[in-house]
Structure formats: C-alpha cells, structure tokens
PDB file of C-alpha atoms in Angstrom:
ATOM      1  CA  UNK A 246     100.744 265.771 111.321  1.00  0.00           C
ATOM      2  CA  UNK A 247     102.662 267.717 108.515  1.00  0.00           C
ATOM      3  CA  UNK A 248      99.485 268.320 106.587  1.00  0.00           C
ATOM      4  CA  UNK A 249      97.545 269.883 109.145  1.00  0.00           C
ATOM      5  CA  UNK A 250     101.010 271.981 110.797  1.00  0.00           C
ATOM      6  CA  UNK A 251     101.431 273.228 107.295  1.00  0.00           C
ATOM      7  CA  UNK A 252      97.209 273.796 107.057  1.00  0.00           C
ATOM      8  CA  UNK A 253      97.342 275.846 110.281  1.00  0.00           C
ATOM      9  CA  UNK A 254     100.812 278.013 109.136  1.00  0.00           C
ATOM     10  CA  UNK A 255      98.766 278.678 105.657  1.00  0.00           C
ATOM     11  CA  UNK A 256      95.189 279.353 107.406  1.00  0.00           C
ATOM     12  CA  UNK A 257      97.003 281.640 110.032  1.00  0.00           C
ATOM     13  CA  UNK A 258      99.424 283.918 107.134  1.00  0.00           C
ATOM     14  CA  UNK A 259      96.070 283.516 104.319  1.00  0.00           C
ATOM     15  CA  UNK A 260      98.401 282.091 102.020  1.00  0.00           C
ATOM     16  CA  UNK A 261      97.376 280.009  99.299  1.00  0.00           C
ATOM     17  CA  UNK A 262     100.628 278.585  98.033  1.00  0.00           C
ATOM     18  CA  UNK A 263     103.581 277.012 100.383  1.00  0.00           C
ATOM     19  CA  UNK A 264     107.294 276.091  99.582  1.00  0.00           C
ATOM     20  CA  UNK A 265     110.007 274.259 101.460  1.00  0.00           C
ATOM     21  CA  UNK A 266     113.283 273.571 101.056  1.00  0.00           C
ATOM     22  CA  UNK A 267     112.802 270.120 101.910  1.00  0.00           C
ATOM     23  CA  UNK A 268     115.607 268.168 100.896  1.00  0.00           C
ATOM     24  CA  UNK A 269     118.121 270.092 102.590  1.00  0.00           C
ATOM     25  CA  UNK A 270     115.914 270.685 106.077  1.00  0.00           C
ATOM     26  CA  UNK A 271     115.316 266.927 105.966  1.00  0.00           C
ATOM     27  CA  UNK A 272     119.345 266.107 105.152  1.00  0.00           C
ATOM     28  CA  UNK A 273     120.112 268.282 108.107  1.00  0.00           C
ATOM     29  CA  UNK A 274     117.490 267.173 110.339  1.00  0.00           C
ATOM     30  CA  UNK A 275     115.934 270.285 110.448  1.00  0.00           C
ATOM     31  CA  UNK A 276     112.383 269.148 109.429  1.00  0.00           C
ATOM     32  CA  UNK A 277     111.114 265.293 111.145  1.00  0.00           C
ATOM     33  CA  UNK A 278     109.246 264.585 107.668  1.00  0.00           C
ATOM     34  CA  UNK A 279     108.730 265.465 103.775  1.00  0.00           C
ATOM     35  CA  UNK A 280     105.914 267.452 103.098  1.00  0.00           C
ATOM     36  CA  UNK A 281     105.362 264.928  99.404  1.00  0.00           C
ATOM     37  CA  UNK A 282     102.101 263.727 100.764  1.00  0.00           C
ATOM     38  CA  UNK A 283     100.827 267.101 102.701  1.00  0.00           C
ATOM     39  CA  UNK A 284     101.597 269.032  99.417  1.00  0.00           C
ATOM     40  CA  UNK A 285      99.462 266.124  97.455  1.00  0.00           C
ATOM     41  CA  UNK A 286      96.563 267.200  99.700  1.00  0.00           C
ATOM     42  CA  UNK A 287      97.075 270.732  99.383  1.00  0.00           C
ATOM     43  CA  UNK A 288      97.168 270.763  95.823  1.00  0.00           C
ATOM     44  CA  UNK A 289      93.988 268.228  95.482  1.00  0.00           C
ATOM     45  CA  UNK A 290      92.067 271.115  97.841  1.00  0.00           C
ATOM     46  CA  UNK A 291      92.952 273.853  95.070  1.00  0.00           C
ATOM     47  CA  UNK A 292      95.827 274.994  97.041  1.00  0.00           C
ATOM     48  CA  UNK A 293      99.717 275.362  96.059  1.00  0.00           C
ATOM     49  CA  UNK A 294     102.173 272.746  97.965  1.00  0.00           C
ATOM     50  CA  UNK A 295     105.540 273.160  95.860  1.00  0.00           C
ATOM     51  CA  UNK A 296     109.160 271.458  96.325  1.00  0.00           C
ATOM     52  CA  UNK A 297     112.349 272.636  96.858  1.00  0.00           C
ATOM     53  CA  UNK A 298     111.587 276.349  97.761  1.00  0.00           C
ATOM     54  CA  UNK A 299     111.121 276.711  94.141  1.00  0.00           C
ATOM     55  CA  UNK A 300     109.354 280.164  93.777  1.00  0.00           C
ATOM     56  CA  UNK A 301     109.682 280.273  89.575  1.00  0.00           C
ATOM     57  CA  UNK A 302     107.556 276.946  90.232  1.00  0.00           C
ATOM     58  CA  UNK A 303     105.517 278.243  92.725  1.00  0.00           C
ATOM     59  CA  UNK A 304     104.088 281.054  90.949  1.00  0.00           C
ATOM     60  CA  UNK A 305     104.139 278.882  87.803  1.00  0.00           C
ATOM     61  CA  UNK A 306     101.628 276.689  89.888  1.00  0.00           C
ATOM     62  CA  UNK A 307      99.408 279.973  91.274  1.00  0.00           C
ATOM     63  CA  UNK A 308      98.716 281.977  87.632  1.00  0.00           C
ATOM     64  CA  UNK A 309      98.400 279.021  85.404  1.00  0.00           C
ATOM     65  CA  UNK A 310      95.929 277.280  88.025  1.00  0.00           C
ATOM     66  CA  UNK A 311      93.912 280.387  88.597  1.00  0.00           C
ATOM     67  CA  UNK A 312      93.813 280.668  84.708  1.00  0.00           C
ATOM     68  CA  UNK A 313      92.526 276.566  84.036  1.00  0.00           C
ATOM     69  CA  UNK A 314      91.425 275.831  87.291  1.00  0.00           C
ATOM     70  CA  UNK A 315      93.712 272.575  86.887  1.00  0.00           C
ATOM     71  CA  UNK A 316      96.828 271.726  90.129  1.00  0.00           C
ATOM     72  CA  UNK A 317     100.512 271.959  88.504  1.00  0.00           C
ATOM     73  CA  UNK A 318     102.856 268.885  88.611  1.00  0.00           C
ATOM     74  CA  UNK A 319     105.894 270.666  89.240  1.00  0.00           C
ATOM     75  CA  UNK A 320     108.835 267.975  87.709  1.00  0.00           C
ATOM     76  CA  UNK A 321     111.923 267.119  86.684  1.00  0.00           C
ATOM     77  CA  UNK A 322     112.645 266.917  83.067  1.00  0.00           C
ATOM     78  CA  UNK A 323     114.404 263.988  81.039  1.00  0.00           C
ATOM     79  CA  UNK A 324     114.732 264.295  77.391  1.00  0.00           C
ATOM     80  CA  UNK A 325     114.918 260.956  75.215  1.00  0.00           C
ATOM     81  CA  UNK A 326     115.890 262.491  71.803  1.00  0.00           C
ATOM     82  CA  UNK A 327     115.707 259.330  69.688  1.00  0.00           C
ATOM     83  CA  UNK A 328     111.725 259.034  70.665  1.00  0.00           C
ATOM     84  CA  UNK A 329     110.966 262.811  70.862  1.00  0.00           C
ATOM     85  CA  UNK A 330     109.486 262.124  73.901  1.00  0.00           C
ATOM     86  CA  UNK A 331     110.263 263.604  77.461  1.00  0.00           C
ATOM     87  CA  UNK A 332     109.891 261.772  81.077  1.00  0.00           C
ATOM     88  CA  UNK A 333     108.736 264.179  83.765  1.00  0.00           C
ATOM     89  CA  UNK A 334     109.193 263.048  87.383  1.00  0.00           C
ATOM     90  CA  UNK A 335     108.625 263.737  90.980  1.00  0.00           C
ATOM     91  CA  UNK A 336     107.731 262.712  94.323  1.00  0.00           C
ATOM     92  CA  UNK A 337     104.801 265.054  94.843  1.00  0.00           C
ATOM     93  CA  UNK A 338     101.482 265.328  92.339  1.00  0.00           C
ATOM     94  CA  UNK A 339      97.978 265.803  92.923  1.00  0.00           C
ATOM     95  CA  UNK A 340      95.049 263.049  92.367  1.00  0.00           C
ATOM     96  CA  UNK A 341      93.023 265.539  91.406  1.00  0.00           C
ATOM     97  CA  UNK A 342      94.885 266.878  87.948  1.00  0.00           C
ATOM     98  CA  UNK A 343      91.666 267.492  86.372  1.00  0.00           C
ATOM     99  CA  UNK A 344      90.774 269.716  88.914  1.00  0.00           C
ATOM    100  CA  UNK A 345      88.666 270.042  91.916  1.00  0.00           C
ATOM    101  CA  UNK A 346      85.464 268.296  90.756  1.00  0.00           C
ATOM    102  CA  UNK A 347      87.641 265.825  88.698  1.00  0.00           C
ATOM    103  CA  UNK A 348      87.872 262.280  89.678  1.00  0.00           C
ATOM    104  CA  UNK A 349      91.415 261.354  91.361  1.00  0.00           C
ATOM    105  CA  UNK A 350      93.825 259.507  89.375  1.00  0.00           C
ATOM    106  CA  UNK A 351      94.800 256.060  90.844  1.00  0.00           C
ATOM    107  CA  UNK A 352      97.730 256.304  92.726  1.00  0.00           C
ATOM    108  CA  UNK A 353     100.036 254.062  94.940  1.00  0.00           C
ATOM    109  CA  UNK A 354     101.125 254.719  98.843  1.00  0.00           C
ATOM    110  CA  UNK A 355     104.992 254.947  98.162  1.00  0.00           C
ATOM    111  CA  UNK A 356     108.448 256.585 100.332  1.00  0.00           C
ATOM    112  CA  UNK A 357     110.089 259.412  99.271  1.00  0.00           C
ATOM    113  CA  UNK A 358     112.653 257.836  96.324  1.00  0.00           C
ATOM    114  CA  UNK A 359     115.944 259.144  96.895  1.00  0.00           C
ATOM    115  CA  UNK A 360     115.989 257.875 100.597  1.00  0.00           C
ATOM    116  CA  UNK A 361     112.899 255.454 100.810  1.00  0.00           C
ATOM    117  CA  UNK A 362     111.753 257.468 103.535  1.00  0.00           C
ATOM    118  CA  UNK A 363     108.713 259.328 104.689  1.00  0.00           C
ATOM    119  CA  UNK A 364     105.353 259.228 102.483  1.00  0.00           C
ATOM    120  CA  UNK A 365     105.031 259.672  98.676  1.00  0.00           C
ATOM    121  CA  UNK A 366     102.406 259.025  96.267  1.00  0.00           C
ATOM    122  CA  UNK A 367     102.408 257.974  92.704  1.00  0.00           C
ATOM    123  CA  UNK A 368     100.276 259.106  90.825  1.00  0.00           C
ATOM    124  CA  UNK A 369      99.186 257.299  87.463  1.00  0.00           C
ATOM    125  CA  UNK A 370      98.311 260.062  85.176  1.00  0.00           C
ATOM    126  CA  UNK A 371      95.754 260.017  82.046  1.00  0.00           C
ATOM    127  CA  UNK A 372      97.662 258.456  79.062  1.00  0.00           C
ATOM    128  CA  UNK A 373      96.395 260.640  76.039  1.00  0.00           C
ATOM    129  CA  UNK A 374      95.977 263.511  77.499  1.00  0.00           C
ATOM    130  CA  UNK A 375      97.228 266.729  76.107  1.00  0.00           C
ATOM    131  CA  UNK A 376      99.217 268.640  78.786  1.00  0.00           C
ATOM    132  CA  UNK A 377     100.600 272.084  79.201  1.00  0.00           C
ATOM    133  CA  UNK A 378     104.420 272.687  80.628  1.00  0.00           C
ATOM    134  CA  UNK A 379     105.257 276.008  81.905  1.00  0.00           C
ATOM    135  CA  UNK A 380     108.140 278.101  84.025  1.00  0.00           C
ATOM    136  CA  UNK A 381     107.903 281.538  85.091  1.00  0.00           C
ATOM    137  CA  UNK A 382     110.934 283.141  84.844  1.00  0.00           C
ATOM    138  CA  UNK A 383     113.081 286.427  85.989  1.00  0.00           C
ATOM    139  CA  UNK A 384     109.200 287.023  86.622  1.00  0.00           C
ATOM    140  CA  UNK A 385     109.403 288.205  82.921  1.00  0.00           C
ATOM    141  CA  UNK A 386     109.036 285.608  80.614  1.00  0.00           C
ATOM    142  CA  UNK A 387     107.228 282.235  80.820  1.00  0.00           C
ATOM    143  CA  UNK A 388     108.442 279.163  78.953  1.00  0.00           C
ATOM    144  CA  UNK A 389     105.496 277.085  77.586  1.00  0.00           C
ATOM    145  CA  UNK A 390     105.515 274.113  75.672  1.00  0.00           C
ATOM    146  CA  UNK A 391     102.565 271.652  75.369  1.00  0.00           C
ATOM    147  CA  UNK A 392     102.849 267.736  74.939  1.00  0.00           C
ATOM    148  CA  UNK A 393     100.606 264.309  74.982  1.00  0.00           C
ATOM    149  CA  UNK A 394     101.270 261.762  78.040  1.00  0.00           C
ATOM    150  CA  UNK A 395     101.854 258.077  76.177  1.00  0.00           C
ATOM    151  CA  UNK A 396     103.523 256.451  79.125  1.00  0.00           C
ATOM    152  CA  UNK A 397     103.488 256.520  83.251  1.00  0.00           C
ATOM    153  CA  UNK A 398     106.480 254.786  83.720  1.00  0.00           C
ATOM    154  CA  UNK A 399     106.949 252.340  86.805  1.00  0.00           C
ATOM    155  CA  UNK A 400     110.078 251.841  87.293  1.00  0.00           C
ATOM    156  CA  UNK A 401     112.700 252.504  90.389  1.00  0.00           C
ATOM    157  CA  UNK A 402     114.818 254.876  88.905  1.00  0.00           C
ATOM    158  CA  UNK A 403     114.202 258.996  89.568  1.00  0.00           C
ATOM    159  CA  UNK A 404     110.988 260.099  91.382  1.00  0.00           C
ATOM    160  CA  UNK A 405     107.993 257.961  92.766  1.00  0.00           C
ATOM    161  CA  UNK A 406     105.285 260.205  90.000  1.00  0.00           C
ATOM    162  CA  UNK A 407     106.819 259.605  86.260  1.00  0.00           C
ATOM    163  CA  UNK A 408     105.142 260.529  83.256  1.00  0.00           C
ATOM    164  CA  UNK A 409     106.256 259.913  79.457  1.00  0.00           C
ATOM    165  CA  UNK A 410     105.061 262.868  77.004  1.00  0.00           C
ATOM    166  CA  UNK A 411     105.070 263.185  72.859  1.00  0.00           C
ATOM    167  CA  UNK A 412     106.702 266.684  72.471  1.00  0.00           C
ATOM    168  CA  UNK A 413     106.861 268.155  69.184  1.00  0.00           C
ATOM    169  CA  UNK A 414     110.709 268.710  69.637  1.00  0.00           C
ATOM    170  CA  UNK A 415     112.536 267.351  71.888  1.00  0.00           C
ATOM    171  CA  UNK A 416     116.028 267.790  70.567  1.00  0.00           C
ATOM    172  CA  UNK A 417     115.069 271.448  69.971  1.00  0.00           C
ATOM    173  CA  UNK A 418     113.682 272.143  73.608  1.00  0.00           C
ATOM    174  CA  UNK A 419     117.295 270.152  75.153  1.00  0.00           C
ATOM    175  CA  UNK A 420     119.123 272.282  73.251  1.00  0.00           C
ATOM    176  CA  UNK A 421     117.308 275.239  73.912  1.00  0.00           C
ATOM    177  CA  UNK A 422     117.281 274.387  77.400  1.00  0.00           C
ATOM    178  CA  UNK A 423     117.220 277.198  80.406  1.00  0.00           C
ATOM    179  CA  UNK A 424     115.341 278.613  83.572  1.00  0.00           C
ATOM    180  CA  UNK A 425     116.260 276.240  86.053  1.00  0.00           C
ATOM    181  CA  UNK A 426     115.747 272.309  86.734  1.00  0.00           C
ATOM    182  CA  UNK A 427     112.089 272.195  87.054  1.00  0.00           C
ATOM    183  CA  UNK A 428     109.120 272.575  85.150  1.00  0.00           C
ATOM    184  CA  UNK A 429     105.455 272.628  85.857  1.00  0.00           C
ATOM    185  CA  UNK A 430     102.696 270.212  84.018  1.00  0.00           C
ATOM    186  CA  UNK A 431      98.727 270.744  83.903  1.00  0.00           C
ATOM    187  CA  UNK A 432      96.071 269.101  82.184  1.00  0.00           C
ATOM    188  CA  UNK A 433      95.198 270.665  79.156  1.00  0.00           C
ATOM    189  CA  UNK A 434      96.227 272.869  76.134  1.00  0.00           C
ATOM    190  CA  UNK A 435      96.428 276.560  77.776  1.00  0.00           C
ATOM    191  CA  UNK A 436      98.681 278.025  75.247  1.00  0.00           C
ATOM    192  CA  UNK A 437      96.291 280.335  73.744  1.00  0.00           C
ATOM    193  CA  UNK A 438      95.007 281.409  76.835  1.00  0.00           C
ATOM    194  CA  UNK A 439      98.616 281.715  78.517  1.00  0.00           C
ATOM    195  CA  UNK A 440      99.823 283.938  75.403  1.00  0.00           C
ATOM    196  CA  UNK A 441      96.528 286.118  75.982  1.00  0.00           C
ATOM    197  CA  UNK A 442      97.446 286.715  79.803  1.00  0.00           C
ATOM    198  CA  UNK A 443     101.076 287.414  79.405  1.00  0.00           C
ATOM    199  CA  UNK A 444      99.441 290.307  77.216  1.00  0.00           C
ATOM    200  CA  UNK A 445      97.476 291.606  80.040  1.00  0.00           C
ATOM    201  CA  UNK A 446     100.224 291.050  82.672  1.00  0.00           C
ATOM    202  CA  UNK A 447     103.650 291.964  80.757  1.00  0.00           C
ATOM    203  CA  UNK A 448     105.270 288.766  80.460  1.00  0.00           C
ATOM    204  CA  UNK A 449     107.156 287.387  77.549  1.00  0.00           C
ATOM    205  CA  UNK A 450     105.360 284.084  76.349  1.00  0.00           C
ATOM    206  CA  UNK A 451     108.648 282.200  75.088  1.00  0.00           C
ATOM    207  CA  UNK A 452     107.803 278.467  73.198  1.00  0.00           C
ATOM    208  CA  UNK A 453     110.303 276.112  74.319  1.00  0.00           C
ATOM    209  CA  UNK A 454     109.543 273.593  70.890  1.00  0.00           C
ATOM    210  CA  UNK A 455     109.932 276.508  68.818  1.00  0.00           C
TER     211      UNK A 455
END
C-alpha cells in the first residue's frame, strides 16, 4: 500500500525522485509504515526513493544515475582505520544495482533495524566490485571517492543492507570528514566521468581519499 500511495503522489506531481522524513513521521505516528521496501521498488524501476528527507542525497542519487544509468545506495558510513576499509549501511537498497537490465542481487525479507518494524530488505551486494561514493553538497561541490566491496556483513548491529569496501584511505577520508551523515554508493568507477560533468555543470569535484 505505501508503494503504490507513493507511485500515485509521484505519477500525479511527474516527479522522478521522492524523500521522507521517515524516522521522525514514523516516531510520531505521523506515517502507518516505512517507505524501506517502496523506495527498494522505486529505485529497481529507475526511479529515486531516498531516506531521511535527505535532498544532498537525493540529488546525489538523480545526476550520478542519469550519468551511469546505475540506482544509488544512499548509506551510513563507518570507518575501520586499522583495515582501511569502510562499512556502509542502510535499511533501503535496490536489487537492481547494476541497473535496470541487471540481474537483482539476492536479498533477504527483513524489519526495519532500529525498531524491528515494518519491511526492509537486505540486499547482498557483488563482492569485488569497484564502487563509486558521492555527496552533493551546498549544491557546489561533490565529494567522490571510489572503493572495492570485500565484505556484506550479516550481522545485527546498524542497518539491515551492510557492505564492507577497500578504500584507498580511510584514515585520510575520517579525518577529512564533512557534508553531512550520509553518502551515496553506485556500481562502478564514475570518477572520470563525474569530474567531466562537474565541468559542464559548475560544481567543484572534491576527492575525499585525497
């Protein structure tokens, strides 16, 4: 029932891309459901389901897709400095990161994991695959790093989707650290082509590892 309210809101405005601020609507009983599993659908069909009323994310999500043609996994970051490796997690990610002619991933029927409530997936994502993390922000500059998954993770703690990536950096991109909680992960290196289009669109292309 939330996937096809939200599909009729979206078909009715011709949006493409939808954010709620879903924690605190659900916490004050302001929404009956989380959107994790409508926004898993959305993004699968080549649209733009995003958490939190995160707009940086959101339009994160929108330019990098239409540039690879690839969903965002819009996460939360956890830096493990010893391993130079960070875990990115989150109740809501596509099946389809490839994109829309790609297989789906496997994933697992889950709750939501800070309340066990409502419907989540997790996703397993591609171990070895190179990925591209991004954040638009101040609509000025976009933060870009890329990475390699070596882990999903299935454990309890943090979100139901959890991926483990090789950075180049890690203590450098913690230290480094701004723009907000979240960041946004797609299949595939795009840094070349990221750097070209902040050329044509006036953004700063800022390298987190660097």
């Amino acid at each position: 029932r939330m996937y096809l309210g939200i599909r009729r809101v979206m078909e009715e405005e011709s949006a493409q891309a939808i954010t709620i601020n879903c924690l605190h609507l659900v916490y004050e009983n302001l929404l009956p459901a989380y959107p994790c599993l409508a926004f898993s659908r959305l993004n699968d069909e080549g649209l733009a389901g995003v958490c939190e009323a995160d707009m940086d994310s959101t339009l994160t999500q929108l330019i990098i897709g239409y540039l690879a043609g690839v969903p965002g996994f819009v996460s939360d970051p956890v830096f493990n400095t010893a391993r130079n490796e960070i875990i990115y997690a989150h109740c809501v990610a596509a099946t389809k990161m490839g994109g829309l002619q790609a297989e789906p991933e496997p994933y697992i029927i889950r709750s939501h994991a800070e309340d066990d409530k409502g419907v989540s997936l997790q996703v397993r994502m591609r171990v070895g695959q190179v990925v591209t993390v991004a954040k638009l922000v101040n609509l000025d500059q976009m933060l870009i790093s890329t990475g390699e998954i070596v882990d999903t993770p299935d454990v309890d703690r943090a979100c139901r989707t959890k991926i483990t990536t090789r950075v180049k950096h890690a203590r450098r991109m913690l230290d480094n650290y701004r723009g907000g909680l979240h960041r946004v992960i797609f299949y595939g290196d795009h840094l070349q082509a990221v750097r070209d289009l902040g050329k044509l669109m006036g953004f700063e292309v800022v390298e987190e590892d660097k």
